[in-house]
């Protein structure tokens, strides 16, 4: 159904009930392998929103299932994070709605691998 925008509201072209402006869904960019002790750069894009975001949160989920929740400084769509465990991690970005009565919008999950660099791995004697 076509819509007409005006004054921050979105109206149905058929004269129906005004629709709420929507928040954009973050789209995660691929993350290369991250070495233990090094920071990975995590980035996302979020465009086409009709409503201004209140900011982003990033959730990094460890292989064990515990997580780290971090608030992203306003105006940023990247975050540097240094994982503390090796293995396959999951991450999502949450775009928060300025109206606390409205739901936030989550990205689809992304995954990345954290490895222990070879020089850090103890060598076995023959």
XYZ file of C-alpha atoms in Angstrom:
126
model
C 0.000 0.000 0.000
C 1.513 3.410 -0.933
C 2.184 5.827 1.900
C 2.452 9.591 2.155
C 4.827 11.072 4.712
C 4.405 14.398 6.393
C 5.130 16.008 9.720
C 6.939 12.931 11.048
C 3.896 10.700 10.539
C 3.289 8.194 7.792
C -0.237 8.087 6.384
C -1.763 5.400 4.225
C -2.492 6.783 0.744
C -6.046 5.497 1.011
C -6.713 7.870 3.933
C -6.452 5.079 6.511
C -5.102 5.246 10.026
C -1.668 6.893 10.346
C 1.183 4.385 10.533
C 3.982 4.741 13.031
C 7.350 5.799 11.625
C 9.643 2.802 11.730
C 13.134 2.192 13.056
C 15.688 0.710 10.686
C 16.979 -2.837 11.172
C 20.782 -2.902 11.536
C 22.603 -5.004 8.927
C 25.879 -6.471 10.214
C 29.048 -6.348 8.143
C 31.251 -9.468 7.996
C 33.944 -9.820 10.668
C 37.266 -11.492 9.867
C 38.906 -13.899 12.297
C 39.906 -12.158 15.533
C 43.086 -13.177 17.372
C 42.920 -13.532 21.135
C 44.226 -10.363 22.777
C 43.487 -8.222 19.712
C 40.478 -5.974 19.121
C 38.090 -6.766 16.318
C 36.228 -4.004 14.499
C 32.490 -4.636 14.347
C 30.460 -2.526 11.938
C 26.886 -2.313 10.718
C 24.699 -0.199 8.463
C 21.280 1.181 9.206
C 19.593 3.298 6.553
C 16.117 4.142 5.374
C 14.692 4.802 8.824
C 11.781 7.156 9.119
C 12.397 7.634 12.841
C 15.531 8.824 14.659
C 17.206 6.173 16.798
C 17.905 6.653 20.496
C 21.200 4.810 19.971
C 22.640 1.339 19.567
C 23.674 -1.480 21.858
C 25.950 -4.329 20.803
C 25.614 -7.769 22.366
C 28.554 -10.169 22.116
C 27.668 -13.742 23.078
C 30.541 -15.976 24.200
C 30.777 -19.617 23.095
C 29.642 -20.568 26.627
C 26.431 -18.547 26.247
C 27.267 -15.697 28.621
C 27.222 -12.261 27.031
C 28.623 -8.737 27.084
C 26.195 -5.839 26.472
C 27.783 -2.535 25.427
C 26.260 0.864 24.652
C 27.623 2.423 21.481
C 28.468 6.155 21.567
C 25.863 8.224 19.708
C 26.401 8.652 15.983
C 28.655 5.594 15.623
C 28.048 2.450 13.594
C 31.284 0.674 14.505
C 32.643 -0.713 17.737
C 36.047 -2.145 18.699
C 35.865 -5.104 21.048
C 38.511 -7.474 22.418
C 37.061 -10.937 23.091
C 38.257 -12.786 26.200
C 37.671 -16.382 25.035
C 38.520 -18.351 21.913
C 35.840 -20.092 19.864
C 32.854 -19.047 17.794
C 31.093 -15.933 19.094
C 27.731 -14.497 18.101
C 26.876 -10.782 17.983
C 23.821 -8.627 17.374
C 23.110 -4.897 17.255
C 20.025 -3.407 18.872
C 18.624 -0.136 17.520
C 16.739 1.483 20.400
C 13.500 3.364 19.938
C 13.393 6.749 21.728
C 9.870 5.862 22.908
C 10.348 3.325 25.729
C 6.854 1.932 25.095
C 7.854 0.871 21.555
C 9.929 -2.211 20.703
C 13.575 -1.929 19.722
C 14.821 -3.405 16.446
C 17.478 -6.161 16.434
C 19.798 -7.189 13.640
C 20.012 -10.771 12.487
C 22.852 -12.482 14.391
C 26.391 -12.436 13.068
C 29.169 -14.875 13.938
C 32.929 -14.573 14.232
C 35.829 -16.826 15.181
C 38.352 -15.990 17.907
C 41.611 -17.908 17.626
C 44.718 -18.255 19.754
C 47.704 -17.132 17.662
C 50.200 -19.924 16.920
C 53.048 -18.203 18.748
C 50.867 -18.254 21.891
C 50.136 -21.966 21.632
C 52.489 -24.074 23.781
C 54.589 -26.407 21.626
C 54.906 -30.035 22.571
C 58.343 -31.581 22.792
C 58.977 -34.586 20.464
